[in-house]
Amino acid sequence: MKTIIVKNQLEGGKVAFDLLKESLAAGAQTLGLATGSSPIALYQEMIESDVDFSELYSVNLDEYVGLAPDHEQSYHAFMQEHLFNAKPFKESFLPDGMAEDLEQAAKDYDDILSQHVIDFQILGIGSNGHIGFNEPGTSFDSQTHVVDLTDSTIESNSRFFASRDQVPTKAISMGIASIMAAKTIILFAYGDKKADAIFKMVKGPVTEEVPASVLQHHPDVTLILDEAAAAKL
Ligand code: GLP
């Protein structure tokens, strides 16, 4: 894993955008996108650039179960607001958290992933080491699946909702194997709340108890961290 320490999220966004441009120059066609606060500065760089994404595909990591695409906390709405309204792609895919048959929706998403191999995957990390919504204990062989969110994830994501009981308890997430199939991976982490997860991801054993630790086995991962997130390395 390569580590780049940046002053703040703004600088992290610029560094990531340079890496994205390199991938695009090398022929990248499908971007793997993430929600959360960490990638927003990159999306801002993309919006402010003159790069045209309208011939590219995007595939998002995850979506809450039970939030309609127009719900303001859905990841569909997040992506519209932070990227797609300004920079539409040829086609953008997110898991269908409103599907009556969620298992089928997960299979359908795997079909999409098999047709669109991810060239450039953006990730954040949960303070418990989750990537996407793959919580501790998720199999490294997992494909897209329905997830029961842990209390700690519900708690940390409750800051975006009016109250904790409005946070969905389930999500559909790309699996660990789906993420590992991406050719290039960029992971952002900022702030001291991520320091422990970053330490375990980089220096700890590769274990399903720390989902992000699997990235030690990926050939092309760049971590973009601020000093606080990197403090324990
Ligand atoms: C959510 C998302 C993750 C994201 C994480 C961290 O749980 N499902 O994909 O990495 O939040 O978010 P943030 O970047 O806001 O710290």
Short mmCIF file of C-alpha atoms and ligand atoms in Angstrom, two decimals:
data_model
loop_
_atom_site.label_atom_id
_atom_site.label_comp_id
_atom_site.label_asym_id
_atom_site.label_seq_id
_atom_site.Cartn_x
_atom_site.Cartn_y
_atom_site.Cartn_z
CA MET A 1 0.00 0.00 0.00
CA LYS A 2 1.19 3.47 -0.86
CA THR A 3 0.45 6.24 1.66
CA ILE A 4 0.14 9.94 0.88
CA ILE A 5 -0.20 12.30 3.84
CA VAL A 6 -2.10 15.49 3.07
CA LYS A 7 -2.80 18.65 5.07
CA ASN A 8 -6.56 18.41 4.77
CA GLN A 9 -9.48 17.05 2.72
CA LEU A 10 -9.10 19.79 0.12
CA GLU A 11 -5.53 18.72 -0.64
CA GLY A 12 -6.63 15.06 -0.52
CA GLY A 13 -9.23 15.78 -3.19
CA LYS A 14 -6.63 17.37 -5.45
CA VAL A 15 -4.16 14.49 -5.00
CA ALA A 16 -6.91 11.96 -5.76
CA PHE A 17 -8.05 13.91 -8.81
CA ASP A 18 -4.50 13.77 -10.24
CA LEU A 19 -4.53 9.98 -9.74
CA LEU A 20 -7.96 9.78 -11.38
CA LYS A 21 -6.72 11.75 -14.40
CA GLU A 22 -3.82 9.29 -14.74
CA SER A 23 -6.29 6.39 -14.75
CA LEU A 24 -8.50 8.13 -17.31
CA ALA A 25 -5.47 8.77 -19.54
CA ALA A 26 -4.70 5.04 -19.29
CA GLY A 27 -8.22 4.23 -20.53
CA ALA A 28 -10.36 3.90 -17.38
CA GLN A 29 -14.05 3.57 -18.26
CA THR A 30 -15.76 2.66 -15.00
CA LEU A 31 -15.37 4.51 -11.71
CA GLY A 32 -16.33 2.94 -8.39
CA LEU A 33 -17.81 5.70 -6.25
CA ALA A 34 -18.39 6.07 -2.52
CA THR A 35 -20.46 8.23 -0.23
CA GLY A 36 -19.51 9.67 3.17
CA SER A 37 -17.75 12.95 3.81
CA SER A 38 -14.27 11.79 2.76
CA PRO A 39 -14.71 11.73 -1.05
CA ILE A 40 -16.58 15.06 -1.31
CA ALA A 41 -13.46 17.14 -2.04
CA LEU A 42 -12.60 14.83 -4.94
CA TYR A 43 -16.12 15.18 -6.34
CA GLN A 44 -15.74 18.96 -6.07
CA GLU A 45 -12.49 18.77 -8.07
CA MET A 46 -14.27 16.66 -10.68
CA ILE A 47 -17.13 19.17 -10.88
CA GLU A 48 -14.80 22.16 -11.22
CA SER A 49 -12.69 20.48 -13.91
CA ASP A 50 -13.34 20.48 -17.62
CA VAL A 51 -13.13 16.67 -17.69
CA ASP A 52 -16.16 15.14 -19.41
CA PHE A 53 -17.55 12.02 -17.72
CA SER A 54 -20.51 11.54 -20.03
CA GLU A 55 -18.94 8.56 -21.81
CA LEU A 56 -17.97 6.82 -18.56
CA TYR A 57 -19.83 4.49 -16.21
CA SER A 58 -20.05 4.73 -12.44
CA VAL A 59 -20.89 2.04 -9.90
CA ASN A 60 -21.55 2.94 -6.27
CA LEU A 61 -20.58 0.81 -3.31
CA ASP A 62 -23.79 0.71 -1.35
CA GLU A 63 -27.27 1.99 -0.52
CA TYR A 64 -29.48 1.92 2.55
CA VAL A 65 -32.44 -0.47 2.52
CA GLY A 66 -35.78 1.33 2.68
CA LEU A 67 -34.74 4.82 1.59
CA ALA A 68 -36.21 5.87 -1.75
CA PRO A 69 -33.81 7.49 -4.23
CA ASP A 70 -35.37 10.89 -3.52
CA HIS A 71 -34.96 10.56 0.28
CA GLU A 72 -32.38 13.17 1.20
CA GLN A 73 -30.22 10.68 3.16
CA SER A 74 -30.27 8.04 0.45
CA TYR A 75 -26.96 7.47 -1.30
CA HIS A 76 -28.76 8.03 -4.63
CA ALA A 77 -29.58 11.57 -3.46
CA PHE A 78 -26.06 12.07 -2.08
CA MET A 79 -24.51 11.23 -5.43
CA GLN A 80 -26.94 13.47 -7.33
CA GLU A 81 -26.15 16.38 -5.05
CA HIS A 82 -22.38 15.95 -4.81
CA LEU A 83 -21.55 14.84 -8.35
CA PHE A 84 -24.13 13.68 -10.89
CA ASN A 85 -26.23 16.86 -11.17
CA ALA A 86 -23.13 18.74 -12.31
CA LYS A 87 -21.28 15.87 -14.03
CA PRO A 88 -23.57 13.22 -15.48
CA PHE A 89 -22.10 9.88 -16.48
CA LYS A 90 -23.23 7.74 -19.41
CA GLU A 91 -24.82 5.43 -16.84
CA SER A 92 -24.61 5.43 -13.04
CA PHE A 93 -25.50 2.39 -10.97
CA LEU A 94 -26.41 2.13 -7.27
CA PRO A 95 -27.92 -0.86 -5.49
CA ASP A 96 -31.74 -0.79 -5.27
CA GLY A 97 -32.51 -0.48 -1.57
CA MET A 98 -36.25 -0.32 -2.29
CA ALA A 99 -36.44 -3.67 -4.10
CA GLU A 100 -39.13 -6.05 -2.86
CA ASP A 101 -36.70 -8.92 -3.33
CA LEU A 102 -33.42 -7.65 -1.90
CA GLU A 103 -31.53 -10.90 -2.56
CA GLN A 104 -32.47 -10.61 -6.24
CA ALA A 105 -31.43 -6.93 -6.24
CA ALA A 106 -28.01 -8.00 -4.91
CA LYS A 107 -27.68 -10.60 -7.70
CA ASP A 108 -28.71 -8.03 -10.29
CA TYR A 109 -26.00 -5.72 -8.98
CA ASP A 110 -23.39 -8.46 -9.37
CA ASP A 111 -24.47 -8.78 -13.02
CA ILE A 112 -23.87 -5.07 -13.46
CA LEU A 113 -20.45 -5.41 -11.81
CA SER A 114 -19.52 -8.28 -14.10
CA GLN A 115 -20.32 -6.12 -17.11
CA HIS A 116 -18.47 -3.08 -15.73
CA VAL A 117 -15.11 -3.95 -14.25
CA ILE A 118 -14.10 -1.10 -11.96
CA ASP A 119 -10.94 0.67 -13.10
CA PHE A 120 -10.72 3.21 -10.29
CA GLN A 121 -12.39 2.57 -6.91
CA ILE A 122 -12.83 5.25 -4.28
CA LEU A 123 -13.23 4.14 -0.67
CA GLY A 124 -13.70 5.66 2.76
CA ILE A 125 -13.37 3.61 5.92
CA GLY A 126 -15.62 3.21 8.94
CA SER A 127 -14.09 3.63 12.39
CA ASN A 128 -14.63 -0.13 12.86
CA GLY A 129 -12.66 -0.84 9.68
CA HIS A 130 -15.63 -1.33 7.36
CA ILE A 131 -15.37 -0.63 3.64
CA GLY A 132 -18.57 -0.03 1.71
CA PHE A 133 -20.99 -1.41 4.28
CA ASN A 134 -18.97 -4.59 4.82
CA GLU A 135 -18.98 -4.80 8.57
CA PRO A 136 -16.43 -6.77 10.68
CA GLY A 137 -16.90 -10.51 10.13
CA THR A 138 -17.92 -10.21 6.45
CA SER A 139 -16.38 -12.94 4.30
CA PHE A 140 -13.53 -11.85 2.05
CA ASP A 141 -15.29 -13.89 -0.67
CA SER A 142 -18.48 -11.85 -0.46
CA GLN A 143 -20.22 -10.44 -3.52
CA THR A 144 -23.04 -7.90 -3.31
CA HIS A 145 -25.16 -8.70 -0.26
CA VAL A 146 -27.72 -7.47 2.22
CA VAL A 147 -26.09 -6.22 5.40
CA ASP A 148 -27.29 -5.74 8.99
CA LEU A 149 -25.57 -2.54 10.07
CA THR A 150 -23.72 -2.67 13.36
CA ASP A 151 -24.66 -0.42 16.28
CA SER A 152 -21.44 1.55 15.88
CA THR A 153 -22.18 2.26 12.20
CA ILE A 154 -25.78 3.24 12.97
CA GLU A 155 -24.49 5.47 15.75
CA SER A 156 -21.86 7.22 13.60
CA ASN A 157 -24.24 7.67 10.66
CA SER A 158 -27.01 9.01 12.92
CA ARG A 159 -25.37 12.44 12.65
CA PHE A 160 -26.95 12.75 9.20
CA PHE A 161 -30.49 11.93 10.44
CA ALA A 162 -32.92 13.80 12.68
CA SER A 163 -32.74 10.98 15.22
CA ARG A 164 -30.99 7.64 15.67
CA ASP A 165 -34.20 5.64 15.13
CA GLN A 166 -34.48 7.06 11.61
CA VAL A 167 -31.20 5.46 10.52
CA PRO A 168 -31.88 2.35 8.42
CA THR A 169 -30.66 -0.86 10.02
CA LYS A 170 -29.91 -2.60 6.73
CA ALA A 171 -28.07 -1.82 3.52
CA ILE A 172 -27.08 -3.46 0.25
CA SER A 173 -23.34 -3.35 -0.27
CA MET A 174 -20.85 -4.53 -2.82
CA GLY A 175 -18.91 -7.34 -1.17
CA ILE A 176 -15.24 -7.52 -0.31
CA ALA A 177 -14.47 -9.67 -3.37
CA SER A 178 -16.29 -7.15 -5.58
CA ILE A 179 -14.17 -4.31 -4.16
CA MET A 180 -10.94 -6.32 -4.51
CA ALA A 181 -11.70 -6.82 -8.22
CA ALA A 182 -11.16 -3.10 -8.87
CA LYS A 183 -7.91 -2.41 -10.71
CA THR A 184 -6.89 0.68 -8.70
CA ILE A 185 -8.13 1.62 -5.23
CA ILE A 186 -7.89 4.98 -3.45
CA LEU A 187 -8.90 5.10 0.22
CA PHE A 188 -9.46 8.39 2.07
CA ALA A 189 -9.38 8.76 5.85
CA TYR A 190 -9.37 11.95 7.87
CA GLY A 191 -9.42 12.66 11.58
CA ASP A 192 -8.38 10.92 14.78
CA LYS A 193 -11.53 8.75 14.88
CA LYS A 194 -10.05 6.79 11.96
CA ALA A 195 -6.53 6.37 13.38
CA ASP A 196 -7.18 3.01 15.01
CA ALA A 197 -8.85 1.55 11.90
CA ILE A 198 -6.00 2.82 9.71
CA PHE A 199 -3.40 1.27 12.00
CA LYS A 200 -5.18 -2.11 11.98
CA MET A 201 -5.70 -1.96 8.20
CA VAL A 202 -2.04 -1.27 7.45
CA LYS A 203 -0.09 -2.93 10.26
CA GLY A 204 -2.47 -5.49 11.68
CA PRO A 205 -3.10 -9.05 10.56
CA VAL A 206 -5.27 -9.57 7.47
CA THR A 207 -8.49 -10.64 9.12
CA GLU A 208 -12.22 -10.56 8.39
CA GLU A 209 -12.58 -8.80 11.75
CA VAL A 210 -11.04 -5.73 10.06
CA PRO A 211 -12.56 -5.71 6.57
CA ALA A 212 -10.17 -3.04 5.23
CA SER A 213 -7.14 -5.20 6.14
CA VAL A 214 -7.85 -7.25 2.99
CA LEU A 215 -6.44 -4.31 1.03
CA GLN A 216 -2.94 -5.47 2.09
CA HIS A 217 -3.48 -8.16 -0.57
CA HIS A 218 -4.42 -5.74 -3.37
CA PRO A 219 -1.62 -4.76 -5.78
CA ASP A 220 -2.60 -1.11 -6.34
CA VAL A 221 -3.92 0.75 -3.29
CA THR A 222 -3.17 4.37 -2.38
CA LEU A 223 -4.15 5.72 1.03
CA ILE A 224 -4.79 9.44 1.25
CA LEU A 225 -4.65 10.37 4.95
CA ASP A 226 -4.33 13.45 7.09
CA GLU A 227 -1.86 13.49 10.01
CA ALA A 228 -4.57 12.61 12.53
CA ALA A 229 -5.72 9.50 10.66
CA ALA A 230 -2.09 8.44 10.11
CA ALA A 231 -1.07 9.14 13.73
CA LYS A 232 -0.68 5.49 14.80
CA LEU A 233 1.25 4.32 11.73
C1 GLP B 1 -20.49 5.04 5.52
C2 GLP B 1 -20.29 4.50 4.10
C3 GLP B 1 -18.85 4.12 3.86
C4 GLP B 1 -17.94 5.27 4.29
C5 GLP B 1 -18.12 5.53 5.76
C6 GLP B 1 -17.19 6.63 6.29
O1 GLP B 1 -20.61 4.03 6.46
N1 GLP B 1 -21.10 3.36 3.80
O2 GLP B 1 -18.67 3.81 2.50
O3 GLP B 1 -16.62 4.95 4.01
O4 GLP B 1 -19.46 5.93 5.96
O5 GLP B 1 -17.70 7.89 6.04
P1 GLP B 1 -16.91 9.24 6.21
O6 GLP B 1 -16.12 9.41 4.96
O7 GLP B 1 -17.99 10.29 6.33
O8 GLP B 1 -16.07 9.13 7.42
#
